[in-house]
Short mmCIF file of C-alpha atoms in Angstrom, two decimals:
data_model
loop_
_atom_site.label_atom_id
_atom_site.label_comp_id
_atom_site.label_asym_id
_atom_site.label_seq_id
_atom_site.Cartn_x
_atom_site.Cartn_y
_atom_site.Cartn_z
CA MET H 1 -6.96 -13.23 -15.17
CA ALA H 2 -8.08 -15.37 -12.20
CA TYR H 3 -10.88 -16.97 -14.23
CA GLN H 4 -8.56 -17.74 -17.14
CA LEU H 5 -5.96 -19.34 -14.88
CA ARG H 6 -8.56 -21.67 -13.43
CA PHE H 7 -10.11 -22.31 -16.87
CA GLN H 8 -6.77 -23.15 -18.48
CA ARG H 9 -5.85 -25.45 -15.57
CA ILE H 10 -9.13 -27.38 -15.77
CA GLU H 11 -8.90 -27.60 -19.57
CA ARG H 12 -5.56 -29.38 -19.10
CA SER H 13 -6.96 -31.62 -16.32
CA LEU H 14 -4.35 -30.31 -13.91
CA THR H 15 -4.62 -30.04 -10.13
CA GLY H 16 -3.64 -26.97 -8.17
CA ASP H 17 -0.61 -28.88 -6.92
CA ALA H 18 0.52 -29.49 -10.50
CA VAL H 19 0.31 -25.78 -11.34
CA ALA H 20 2.09 -24.95 -8.10
CA LYS H 21 4.94 -27.21 -9.21
CA ILE H 22 5.15 -25.41 -12.56
CA LEU H 23 5.31 -22.00 -10.87
CA ASN H 24 7.48 -23.20 -7.98
CA CYS H 25 5.06 -21.92 -5.34
CA SER H 26 2.65 -23.31 -2.75
CA ARG H 27 -0.80 -24.77 -3.40
CA SER H 28 -2.31 -21.96 -1.33
CA THR H 29 -0.75 -19.41 -3.68
CA ILE H 30 -2.53 -21.04 -6.62
CA SER H 31 -5.81 -20.82 -4.71
CA ARG H 32 -5.24 -17.11 -4.09
CA LEU H 33 -4.37 -16.53 -7.74
CA GLU H 34 -7.53 -18.28 -8.91
CA SER H 35 -9.72 -16.39 -6.45
CA GLY H 36 -8.28 -13.03 -7.48
CA GLU H 37 -6.72 -12.36 -4.07
CA ALA H 38 -3.26 -12.36 -5.67
CA GLN H 39 -1.87 -11.59 -9.11
CA LEU H 40 0.63 -13.43 -11.26
CA THR H 41 4.14 -12.04 -11.38
CA ASP H 42 5.84 -11.35 -14.70
CA LYS H 43 7.96 -14.48 -14.33
CA GLN H 44 4.96 -16.65 -13.49
CA ALA H 45 2.99 -15.35 -16.47
CA ALA H 46 5.94 -15.99 -18.80
CA LYS H 47 6.36 -19.50 -17.35
CA LEU H 48 2.72 -20.41 -17.98
CA ASP H 49 2.86 -19.00 -21.50
CA LYS H 50 5.90 -21.13 -22.24
CA VAL H 51 4.75 -24.40 -20.64
CA TRP H 52 1.15 -24.17 -21.84
CA ARG H 53 1.99 -22.60 -25.23
CA THR H 54 -0.63 -19.86 -24.86
CA GLY H 55 0.88 -17.48 -27.41
CA GLY H 56 1.75 -14.99 -24.67
CA PHE H 57 -1.80 -14.72 -23.31
CA PHE H 58 -0.91 -14.41 -19.62
CA THR H 59 1.89 -11.93 -20.28
CA PHE H 60 -0.42 -9.65 -22.27
CA ALA H 61 -3.31 -10.09 -19.83
CA LEU H 62 -1.06 -9.12 -16.94
CA TRP H 63 0.09 -6.01 -18.78
CA TYR H 64 -3.49 -4.89 -19.44
CA ALA H 65 -4.54 -5.70 -15.88
CA ARG H 66 -1.97 -3.24 -14.58
CA LEU H 67 -3.36 -0.38 -16.64
CA ALA H 68 -6.51 -0.04 -14.55
CA PRO H 69 -7.26 -0.03 -10.80
CA SER H 70 -8.43 -3.35 -9.42
CA PRO H 71 -12.04 -3.46 -8.18
CA GLN H 72 -10.81 -5.56 -5.25
CA TRP H 73 -7.79 -3.40 -4.47
CA LEU H 74 -8.78 -2.45 -0.94
CA SER H 75 -9.63 -5.94 0.30
CA SER H 76 -6.47 -7.34 -1.31
CA TYR H 77 -4.29 -4.60 0.13
CA THR H 78 -5.71 -4.70 3.66
CA GLU H 79 -5.23 -8.48 3.77
CA PHE H 80 -1.51 -7.99 3.21
CA GLU H 81 -1.38 -4.98 5.53
CA ALA H 82 -2.91 -6.93 8.41
CA ARG H 83 -0.07 -9.47 8.42
CA ALA H 84 2.82 -7.20 7.47
CA SER H 85 6.05 -7.26 9.45
CA LEU H 86 7.37 -4.06 7.84
CA ILE H 87 5.61 -1.21 6.06
CA HIS H 88 7.28 1.60 4.11
CA MET H 89 4.86 4.36 3.20
CA PHE H 90 5.20 7.72 1.50
CA SER H 91 2.34 10.22 1.47
CA GLY H 92 2.43 13.57 -0.26
CA GLN H 93 -1.10 14.87 0.30
CA LEU H 94 -2.83 13.28 3.29
CA ILE H 95 -2.05 11.69 6.63
CA PRO H 96 -2.05 7.92 5.90
CA VAL H 97 -5.06 5.94 7.12
CA LEU H 98 -3.09 4.06 9.78
CA LEU H 99 -2.10 7.37 11.39
CA GLN H 100 -5.40 9.27 11.15
CA THR H 101 -7.50 10.42 14.09
CA PRO H 102 -11.23 9.60 13.87
CA GLU H 103 -12.06 13.29 13.33
CA TYR H 104 -9.50 13.73 10.55
CA ALA H 105 -10.69 10.56 8.82
CA HIS H 106 -14.32 11.61 9.20
CA ALA H 107 -13.62 14.97 7.56
CA LEU H 108 -11.94 13.26 4.60
CA LEU H 109 -14.80 10.81 4.14
CA LEU H 110 -17.35 13.63 4.17
CA ALA H 111 -15.34 15.61 1.64
CA GLY H 112 -15.07 12.50 -0.53
CA ARG H 113 -18.87 12.15 -0.57
CA ASN H 114 -18.75 8.58 0.72
CA LYS H 115 -22.14 6.92 0.77
CA ASP H 116 -21.48 5.19 4.10
CA VAL H 117 -19.30 7.56 6.12
CA GLU H 118 -19.76 5.84 9.47
CA GLY H 119 -19.25 2.38 8.01
CA ASP H 120 -16.10 3.38 6.15
CA LEU H 121 -14.82 5.21 9.23
CA ALA H 122 -15.20 2.05 11.31
CA LYS H 123 -13.23 0.09 8.70
CA ARG H 124 -10.40 2.63 8.76
CA LEU H 125 -10.17 2.60 12.54
CA ALA H 126 -10.22 -1.21 12.55
CA ARG H 127 -7.14 -1.25 10.31
CA GLN H 128 -5.26 0.81 12.89
CA LYS H 129 -5.46 -2.02 15.42
CA LEU H 130 -2.39 -3.62 13.87
CA LEU H 131 -0.30 -0.81 15.41
CA THR H 132 -1.37 -1.78 18.92
CA ARG H 133 -1.21 -5.56 18.63
CA PRO H 134 1.42 -7.43 20.68
CA ASP H 135 3.75 -7.70 17.67
CA PRO H 136 3.12 -4.53 15.65
CA PRO H 137 4.90 -4.10 12.31
CA GLU H 138 7.84 -1.78 11.84
CA LEU H 139 6.47 1.36 10.20
CA TRP H 140 8.69 3.69 8.17
CA VAL H 141 6.80 6.84 7.20
CA LEU H 142 7.72 9.74 4.93
CA LEU H 143 5.33 12.73 4.92
CA THR H 144 5.66 15.96 2.96
CA GLU H 145 5.68 19.20 4.91
CA ASN H 146 2.56 20.32 3.02
CA ILE H 147 0.49 17.66 4.79
CA LEU H 148 1.22 19.21 8.16
CA THR H 149 -0.18 22.62 7.26
CA TRP H 150 -3.30 21.65 5.29
CA PRO H 151 -6.12 22.08 7.86
CA VAL H 152 -8.32 19.07 7.08
CA GLY H 153 -11.51 19.34 9.15
CA GLY H 154 -10.58 22.77 10.47
CA VAL H 155 -7.89 24.03 12.81
CA GLU H 156 -9.03 22.13 15.92
CA THR H 157 -9.22 18.80 14.11
CA MET H 158 -5.84 19.37 12.49
CA LEU H 159 -4.15 20.32 15.74
CA ALA H 160 -5.44 17.12 17.34
CA GLN H 161 -4.18 15.17 14.32
CA LEU H 162 -0.71 16.69 14.58
CA THR H 163 -0.61 15.94 18.30
CA HIS H 164 -1.45 12.33 17.47
CA LEU H 165 1.35 12.25 14.90
CA ARG H 166 3.89 13.44 17.48
CA GLU H 167 2.79 10.69 19.86
CA LEU H 168 3.04 8.04 17.15
CA ALA H 169 6.50 9.25 16.15
CA GLU H 170 7.69 8.45 19.68
CA GLN H 171 6.74 4.79 19.42
CA PRO H 172 9.77 2.51 19.02
CA ASN H 173 8.35 0.66 16.01
CA ILE H 174 7.58 3.85 14.04
CA ILE H 175 10.17 5.88 12.14
CA MET H 176 8.65 9.12 10.86
CA ARG H 177 10.43 11.73 8.76
CA ILE H 178 9.27 14.91 7.06
CA VAL H 179 10.16 15.88 3.49
CA PRO H 180 10.51 19.70 3.54
CA ARG H 181 9.26 21.97 0.76
CA THR H 182 12.80 23.28 0.42
CA SER H 183 13.86 19.87 -0.95
CA GLY H 184 12.53 21.04 -4.31
CA ALA H 185 11.57 18.83 -7.22
CA SER H 186 11.73 15.10 -6.59
CA GLU H 187 9.79 11.85 -6.89
CA ALA H 188 7.91 13.02 -3.80
CA LEU H 189 5.69 14.97 -6.20
CA ASP H 190 4.64 11.88 -8.18
CA GLY H 191 2.10 10.45 -5.73
CA SER H 192 1.72 8.29 -2.64
CA PHE H 193 2.69 4.64 -2.39
CA LYS H 194 3.52 1.84 0.05
CA VAL H 195 5.76 -1.21 0.14
CA ILE H 196 4.66 -3.98 2.50
CA THR H 197 6.86 -6.84 3.65
CA VAL H 198 5.01 -10.09 4.29
CA ARG H 199 6.14 -13.71 4.50
CA GLU H 200 5.98 -14.06 0.71
CA GLY H 201 8.22 -11.04 0.12
CA GLU H 202 7.65 -7.38 -0.72
CA ILE H 203 4.40 -6.08 -2.23
CA GLY H 204 3.92 -2.56 -3.50
CA PHE H 205 0.79 -0.47 -3.61
CA ILE H 206 0.27 2.68 -5.68
CA GLU H 207 -2.62 4.91 -4.69
CA ALA H 208 -5.08 6.55 -7.09
CA PRO H 209 -8.17 8.77 -6.63
CA THR H 210 -10.62 6.07 -7.73
CA GLY H 211 -8.74 3.04 -6.43
CA GLY H 212 -5.28 1.60 -6.31
CA ARG H 213 -2.97 -0.94 -7.83
CA LEU H 214 -1.05 -3.72 -6.15
CA VAL H 215 2.48 -4.34 -7.42
CA MET H 216 2.98 -8.03 -6.89
CA ASP H 217 6.12 -8.71 -8.92
CA ALA H 218 9.43 -8.51 -7.06
CA ASP H 219 11.06 -6.11 -9.53
CA GLY H 220 8.18 -3.64 -9.33
CA ALA H 221 8.11 -3.71 -5.52
CA ARG H 222 11.88 -3.28 -5.44
CA ALA H 223 11.60 -0.24 -7.70
CA LEU H 224 9.13 1.35 -5.27
CA ARG H 225 11.47 0.65 -2.36
CA MET H 226 14.28 2.40 -4.25
CA ARG H 227 11.96 5.35 -4.87
CA PHE H 228 11.20 5.45 -1.15
CA ASP H 229 14.92 5.53 -0.37
CA ARG H 230 15.56 8.34 -2.84
CA ILE H 231 12.77 10.45 -1.32
CA ALA H 232 14.10 9.65 2.17
CA ALA H 233 17.49 11.01 1.12
CA LYS H 234 15.85 14.44 0.89
CA ALA H 235 13.88 14.15 4.13
CA ALA H 236 14.79 15.90 7.35
CA PRO H 237 16.53 13.81 10.06
CA VAL H 238 14.21 11.73 12.22
CA ASP H 239 15.27 13.70 15.32
CA SER H 240 13.72 16.85 13.84
CA THR H 241 10.27 15.35 13.23
CA ALA H 242 8.76 16.42 16.55
CA GLU H 243 10.03 19.98 16.12
CA LEU H 244 8.71 20.26 12.56
CA ILE H 245 5.29 19.06 13.68
CA LYS H 246 5.38 21.56 16.54
CA GLN H 247 6.18 24.38 14.12
CA ALA H 248 3.27 23.33 11.92
CA MET H 249 0.96 23.40 14.94
CA GLU H 250 2.09 26.91 15.86
CA ALA H 251 1.50 28.07 12.28
CA LEU H 252 -2.08 26.81 12.42
CA LYS H 253 -2.99 28.63 15.61
#
């Protein structure tokens, strides 16, 4: 997709500024699209197909690109994460990376048979620095109750992780709520995802075992935000989070 955008632009002897004018965006956005750091939205793809008379190439290419995880998903995602002002995240199986203790993260990396456990651990911990910067993002977190009672790394590691969660939940920029098992069937069973708010707007991210997929178009990101809100409607009140974590800790002992 990135290569074709650049190729088609050069074939038409157009500058990045000219393409930016067609798509009503900045020159820097075109650079990011051509380097693969960003992806065309549905509207942008349709606009290029119409103006350049491509026979729908970009629309079809975008559709196929969304079928498979991106090989650059992590670097693209973390770039947005690092400059986010607001992050909505739902996790149904694991404590999210930003909230993990080193021991919990280490246990997951070992279980995942990572080739460079220490290197990947350092990268995960580096991402967490955004929570302690002078202007940390607002973080809205939904976790299923199952996460709290699955002893990753053993009881001692899990107890330390739950203690860390309780401390994080007390921070003014973090809103943490628990989705109880008694909530029954819901979209909470469909998998983890995030919606990040950056200067350009909202960007979604859907997790997968072998990678992930960025949702760059506004409609797709909005749909994920609505899913987050529907799951939140079944979550326990924020004031009960500390007590639910405490109960989980007592059950592990």
